[in-house]
Amino acid sequence: MKALIYHGPGQRSWEETPDPRLTEATDAIVRVDAVTICGTDLHILKGDVPAVRPGTILGHEAVGTVTATGTSVTTVEPGDRVLISCISACGRCRYCRTGMFGQCLGGGGWILGHRVNGTQAECVCVPFADTSVHLLPQGVSDEAALMLADILPTAYEVGVLNGCVRPGDTVAVVGAGPIGLAAITTARLFTPSHIVAVDLAPARLEAAGRLGADVVAGAGDDPAAAIAELTDGLGADVAIEAVGVPETFELCTRLVRPGGHVANVGVHGKPATLHLEDLWIRNLTITTGLVDTFSTPALLAMVTAGRLDPGGFITHRFALCDMTAAYETFADPQVTGALKVVLSRA
């Protein structure tokens, strides 16, 4: 088969590689029908995730068709159409038993495209298939389901739920890339009074407004002043960091009101300064997190019922064999306007 192989920082190629094979009784082989690229993949290519070894197939989000299963797999069978979650779960360890699948001690967690070969390929071996894939209803498209593999549960769990968004809140989302837009979309489920999107790219701010932001702040704007005007000077109830650089994390701590929440979702490759000399007196709650994907069934139910439409995140479509062009498009959003790209077999 062909797959996107990581060869070290700054190096990747779409090339021939051996087909995956079942190695454990809990594995499933899935033919990839649709796949996408994540900002985390770009962090890996920058060298920010040294645990990824050269020779690894990248990717952790896909929709596909099961072609083979190990002898212990009972919930899916060949021919089933499934969503491959970005998080694998053994289902038995202490963390899995409490729904913290991202911290799995039994060999799962974020492993696809990280510690084992991932989904940016024509086929993938999925560990712990019974607890790591989701059967898809016929009415849910590949593209809609694909947005549930990572960005929607990540934004919802690590941003909105960790940030304790409540009805009537003012929510600041710093970074209007795919994760930030997913945070805007899922924050709306809690009917906040205001959602303020902060980004430097006009195209992303336009998308933020289309997906539910009431106020946008771009280059040259003062987001703190905009939020102060909305809140009688208090500040945001919740600030969601969706970029992953020190400056945006520190901005979130300035935008939030005393007693508020800062929910960090972005993947950081460099240290950020925690200004405790200013923050200690403000009663802030700061959370971080890797997605657990415990919310995927609920989000899938909302998509199936037509209550949640993930289609607005997708800006570019490619054939699966055009992986190199898709990466070039996704990696240069200032020029291309890319949010989520989808690569399909058909």
Coordinates of C-alpha atoms in Angstrom, one line a residue:
M1 CA 0.0 0.0 0.0
K2 CA 1.0 3.7 0.0
A3 CA 1.2 5.8 3.1
L4 CA 2.6 9.1 4.4
I5 CA 5.9 8.3 6.1
Y6 CA 7.6 10.5 8.6
H7 CA 11.4 10.6 8.1
G8 CA 12.4 13.1 10.7
P9 CA 11.8 16.8 11.3
G10 CA 10.8 18.5 8.1
Q11 CA 10.8 15.2 6.1
R12 CA 7.8 13.2 4.9
S13 CA 6.9 11.3 1.8
W14 CA 3.9 9.4 0.2
E15 CA 5.5 6.1 -0.6
E16 CA 5.1 2.3 -0.8
T17 CA 5.1 0.4 2.5
P18 CA 4.1 -3.1 3.6
D19 CA 0.3 -3.7 4.1
P20 CA -0.7 -3.8 7.8
R21 CA -1.3 -7.2 9.4
L22 CA -3.2 -8.3 12.4
T23 CA -0.7 -8.7 15.3
E24 CA -3.0 -8.9 18.3
A25 CA -6.3 -10.6 18.8
T26 CA -7.9 -7.2 19.5
D27 CA -6.8 -5.6 16.3
A28 CA -8.8 -4.7 13.2
I29 CA -7.6 -3.8 9.7
V30 CA -9.5 -0.9 8.2
R31 CA -9.4 0.3 4.6
V32 CA -9.2 4.0 4.8
D33 CA -12.0 5.7 2.9
A34 CA -11.5 9.3 4.2
V35 CA -8.7 10.8 6.2
T36 CA -7.6 14.3 7.3
I37 CA -4.5 16.2 8.5
C38 CA -4.3 17.6 12.0
G39 CA -2.3 20.5 13.4
T40 CA -0.6 18.0 15.6
D41 CA 0.9 16.3 12.4
L42 CA 2.5 19.7 11.6
H43 CA 3.9 19.8 15.2
I44 CA 5.4 16.4 14.6
L45 CA 7.0 17.5 11.4
K46 CA 8.5 20.5 13.2
G47 CA 10.1 18.1 15.7
D48 CA 7.9 19.1 18.6
V49 CA 6.9 15.5 19.3
P50 CA 10.2 13.6 19.6
A51 CA 8.5 10.4 20.6
V52 CA 7.5 9.9 16.9
R53 CA 10.2 7.8 15.3
P54 CA 11.3 8.1 11.7
G55 CA 9.6 5.5 9.6
T56 CA 6.2 6.0 11.3
I57 CA 3.0 6.5 9.3
L58 CA 1.4 9.7 10.4
G59 CA -2.3 10.4 11.0
H60 CA -4.8 9.7 13.7
E61 CA -8.2 10.5 12.2
A62 CA -10.0 8.4 9.6
V63 CA -13.3 6.8 8.4
G64 CA -13.1 3.5 6.7
T65 CA -14.4 0.0 6.1
V66 CA -13.3 -3.0 8.3
T67 CA -11.6 -5.7 6.2
A68 CA -10.3 -8.1 8.9
T69 CA -10.6 -8.5 12.7
G70 CA -8.7 -10.4 15.3
T71 CA -10.2 -13.3 17.1
S72 CA -11.2 -11.3 20.2
V73 CA -13.0 -8.5 18.3
T74 CA -16.8 -8.7 18.9
T75 CA -18.3 -5.3 18.1
V76 CA -17.3 -4.9 14.5
E77 CA -16.8 -7.3 11.5
P78 CA -15.6 -7.1 7.9
G79 CA -17.8 -4.8 5.9
D80 CA -18.7 -2.5 8.7
R81 CA -18.2 1.3 8.2
V82 CA -16.5 2.8 11.1
L83 CA -15.0 6.0 12.6
I84 CA -11.4 5.5 13.8
S85 CA -11.0 7.5 17.0
C86 CA -7.8 9.5 17.5
I87 CA -7.5 7.8 20.9
S88 CA -7.2 4.0 21.4
A89 CA -8.4 2.4 24.6
C90 CA -7.6 -0.9 26.2
G91 CA -10.8 -0.6 28.1
R92 CA -9.5 -2.4 31.2
C93 CA -6.9 -0.1 32.9
R94 CA -7.6 2.3 35.8
Y95 CA -7.9 5.3 33.5
C96 CA -10.1 3.6 30.9
R97 CA -12.5 2.4 33.6
T98 CA -13.1 6.1 34.5
G99 CA -13.4 7.3 30.9
M100 CA -9.9 8.9 30.8
F101 CA -9.0 6.9 27.6
G102 CA -6.3 9.4 26.6
Q103 CA -4.2 8.3 29.7
C104 CA -4.7 4.6 28.9
L105 CA -2.1 2.4 30.7
G106 CA -2.8 -0.7 28.7
G107 CA -1.1 0.3 25.5
G108 CA -3.7 2.8 24.2
G109 CA -4.0 6.6 24.5
W110 CA -2.8 8.7 21.6
I111 CA -0.8 6.1 19.8
L112 CA -1.9 6.2 16.1
G113 CA 0.5 8.2 14.1
H114 CA 2.5 8.7 17.3
R115 CA 3.8 5.5 18.7
V116 CA 2.4 3.1 16.1
N117 CA 1.6 3.5 12.4
G118 CA -1.3 5.8 11.8
T119 CA -4.2 6.5 9.4
Q120 CA -2.7 8.6 6.6
A121 CA -2.5 5.4 4.4
E122 CA -4.6 3.2 2.3
C123 CA -5.1 0.8 5.2
V124 CA -4.4 0.9 8.9
C125 CA -4.2 -1.6 11.8
V126 CA -6.3 -0.3 14.6
P127 CA -5.4 -1.6 18.1
F128 CA -8.2 -2.4 20.6
A129 CA -10.8 -2.2 17.9
D130 CA -13.8 -3.0 20.2
T131 CA -13.2 0.2 22.2
S132 CA -11.4 2.4 19.6
V133 CA -13.7 2.5 16.6
H134 CA -17.4 3.6 16.3
L135 CA -20.0 2.0 14.0
L136 CA -21.4 4.7 11.7
P137 CA -25.1 5.0 10.9
Q138 CA -25.9 5.0 7.1
G139 CA -27.2 8.6 7.2
V140 CA -23.8 10.1 8.4
S141 CA -21.4 11.0 5.6
D142 CA -17.7 10.2 5.7
E143 CA -16.9 13.9 5.9
A144 CA -19.2 14.6 8.8
A145 CA -17.9 11.5 10.7
L146 CA -14.3 12.4 10.1
M147 CA -14.7 15.7 12.1
L148 CA -15.6 13.5 15.1
A149 CA -12.3 11.6 15.1
D150 CA -10.4 14.5 16.8
I151 CA -11.3 18.1 16.5
L152 CA -14.9 18.1 17.8
P153 CA -14.3 15.9 20.8
T154 CA -11.0 17.6 21.5
A155 CA -12.5 21.1 21.4
Y156 CA -15.6 20.0 23.4
E157 CA -13.9 18.0 26.1
V158 CA -10.6 19.9 26.6
G159 CA -12.0 23.4 25.8
V160 CA -15.7 23.7 26.5
L161 CA -16.2 21.1 29.3
N162 CA -12.8 21.6 31.0
G163 CA -13.5 25.4 30.8
C164 CA -16.9 24.9 32.4
V165 CA -18.8 26.9 29.8
R166 CA -22.3 27.8 31.2
P167 CA -25.4 29.5 29.8
G168 CA -24.9 33.3 29.8
D169 CA -21.1 33.1 29.8
T170 CA -18.7 35.3 27.7
V171 CA -16.3 32.9 26.0
A172 CA -13.1 34.0 24.3
V173 CA -11.6 31.5 21.8
V174 CA -8.0 32.5 21.0
G175 CA -7.1 30.8 17.7
A176 CA -9.7 30.3 15.0
G177 CA -8.2 27.3 13.3
P178 CA -10.0 24.0 13.2
I179 CA -9.9 23.4 16.9
G180 CA -10.9 26.9 17.7
L181 CA -13.8 26.7 15.3
A182 CA -14.9 23.4 16.8
A183 CA -14.7 25.1 20.3
I184 CA -17.0 27.9 19.0
T185 CA -19.4 25.3 17.5
T186 CA -19.6 23.2 20.7
A187 CA -19.6 26.1 23.1
R188 CA -22.9 27.2 21.4
L189 CA -24.5 24.1 22.8
F190 CA -24.4 25.8 26.2
T191 CA -26.0 29.1 25.0
P192 CA -23.3 31.6 26.1
S193 CA -24.1 35.2 25.9
H194 CA -21.1 36.1 23.8
I195 CA -18.4 34.2 21.9
V196 CA -15.3 36.3 21.0
A197 CA -12.9 34.8 18.4
V198 CA -9.3 36.1 18.2
D199 CA -7.0 35.3 15.3
L200 CA -4.7 37.1 12.9
A201 CA -6.1 35.6 9.7
P202 CA -9.2 37.3 8.1
A203 CA -10.3 34.1 6.5
R204 CA -10.4 32.3 9.8
L205 CA -12.3 35.2 11.5
E206 CA -14.8 35.0 8.7
A207 CA -15.3 31.3 9.3
A208 CA -15.6 32.0 13.1
G209 CA -18.4 34.5 12.5
R210 CA -20.1 32.0 10.2
L211 CA -19.9 29.3 12.8
G212 CA -21.2 31.3 15.7
A213 CA -18.7 33.9 17.0
D214 CA -20.5 37.1 17.9
V215 CA -17.4 39.3 18.0
V216 CA -14.1 38.8 16.2
A217 CA -10.7 40.5 16.9
G218 CA -8.0 40.4 14.3
A219 CA -4.6 42.0 13.7
G220 CA -4.6 45.5 15.1
D221 CA -7.7 45.0 17.3
D222 CA -7.6 44.9 21.1
P223 CA -9.5 41.8 22.2
A224 CA -9.2 42.7 25.9
A225 CA -11.0 46.0 25.2
A226 CA -13.7 44.2 23.1
I227 CA -14.3 41.7 25.9
A228 CA -14.3 44.5 28.6
E229 CA -17.0 46.3 26.7
L230 CA -19.2 43.2 26.6
T231 CA -18.7 42.4 30.3
D232 CA -18.7 45.7 32.1
G233 CA -14.9 45.5 32.5
L234 CA -14.9 42.0 34.2
G235 CA -13.3 39.9 31.4
A236 CA -14.3 36.6 29.8
D237 CA -15.7 33.9 32.0
V238 CA -13.8 31.3 29.9
A239 CA -10.8 31.7 27.7
I240 CA -10.0 28.8 25.4
E241 CA -6.4 28.6 24.0
A242 CA -6.4 26.9 20.6
V243 CA -3.1 27.7 19.1
G244 CA -0.2 26.3 21.2
V245 CA 2.3 29.1 21.4
P246 CA 3.4 31.0 24.6
E247 CA 1.9 34.3 23.5
T248 CA -1.6 33.0 23.0
F249 CA -1.6 31.2 26.4
E250 CA -0.5 34.3 28.1
L251 CA -3.1 36.3 26.3
C252 CA -5.8 34.0 27.6
T253 CA -4.7 34.6 31.2
R254 CA -5.1 38.3 30.6
L255 CA -8.5 38.1 28.9
V256 CA -10.2 36.0 31.6
R257 CA -12.0 37.6 34.6
P258 CA -11.1 36.8 38.3
G259 CA -12.7 33.5 39.1
G260 CA -12.7 32.5 35.5
H261 CA -11.3 29.5 33.6
V262 CA -8.5 29.2 31.1
A263 CA -8.8 26.0 29.1
N264 CA -5.6 25.2 27.2
V265 CA -6.2 23.0 24.1
G266 CA -3.3 23.9 21.9
V267 CA -0.3 21.6 21.6
H268 CA 2.8 23.5 22.9
G269 CA 6.3 22.9 21.6
K270 CA 7.9 25.6 23.8
P271 CA 7.6 26.7 27.4
A272 CA 5.0 29.3 28.3
T273 CA 5.5 31.7 31.2
L274 CA 3.0 31.3 34.0
H275 CA 2.8 34.8 35.6
L276 CA 1.9 33.7 39.1
E277 CA 3.0 37.1 40.4
D278 CA -0.1 38.5 38.6
L279 CA -2.4 35.4 38.6
W280 CA -2.2 34.2 42.2
I281 CA -4.7 36.7 43.5
R282 CA -7.3 36.3 40.7
N283 CA -8.7 32.8 41.6
L284 CA -8.1 31.4 38.1
T285 CA -8.6 27.8 37.2
I286 CA -6.2 26.7 34.4
T287 CA -6.7 23.3 32.8
T288 CA -4.8 21.4 30.2
G289 CA -5.6 18.0 28.6
L290 CA -5.3 15.4 26.0
V291 CA -8.7 14.4 24.6
D292 CA -10.3 11.3 26.0
T293 CA -13.0 10.9 23.3
F294 CA -15.6 9.9 25.9
S295 CA -17.9 12.4 24.2
T296 CA -17.7 10.8 20.7
P297 CA -21.0 8.8 21.0
A298 CA -22.9 11.8 22.1
L299 CA -21.5 14.0 19.4
L300 CA -22.2 11.3 16.8
A301 CA -25.8 11.1 18.1
M302 CA -26.1 14.9 17.6
V303 CA -24.7 14.7 14.1
T304 CA -27.1 11.8 13.2
A305 CA -30.1 13.7 14.5
G306 CA -29.1 16.8 12.6
R307 CA -28.4 18.9 15.7
L308 CA -24.7 19.3 14.9
D309 CA -23.3 20.0 11.4
P310 CA -19.5 19.6 11.1
G311 CA -19.4 20.3 7.4
G312 CA -18.4 24.0 7.8
F313 CA -14.9 23.1 8.9
I314 CA -14.0 21.6 5.5
T315 CA -12.4 23.9 3.0
H316 CA -10.4 21.6 0.7
R317 CA -10.9 18.1 -0.8
F318 CA -8.3 15.8 -2.3
A319 CA -7.9 12.3 -3.6
L320 CA -6.1 10.1 -1.1
C321 CA -3.1 9.8 -3.5
D322 CA -2.7 13.6 -3.4
M323 CA -1.4 13.6 0.2
T324 CA 1.6 15.8 -0.6
A325 CA -0.5 18.5 -2.1
A326 CA -3.0 18.3 0.8
Y327 CA -0.1 18.8 3.3
E328 CA 1.2 21.8 1.4
T329 CA -2.3 23.3 1.4
F330 CA -3.0 22.6 5.0
A331 CA 0.4 23.9 6.2
D332 CA 0.0 27.3 4.6
P333 CA -3.5 28.6 5.7
Q334 CA -2.5 32.2 5.5
V335 CA -2.3 31.8 1.7
T336 CA -4.7 28.9 1.0
G337 CA -7.4 29.7 3.7
A338 CA -7.3 26.0 4.6
L339 CA -9.2 24.8 7.7
K340 CA -9.8 21.1 7.5
V341 CA -8.7 19.2 4.4
V342 CA -10.3 15.8 3.5
L343 CA -8.7 13.1 1.4
S344 CA -11.0 10.5 0.0
R345 CA -10.5 7.2 -1.7
A346 CA -13.3 7.8 -4.1

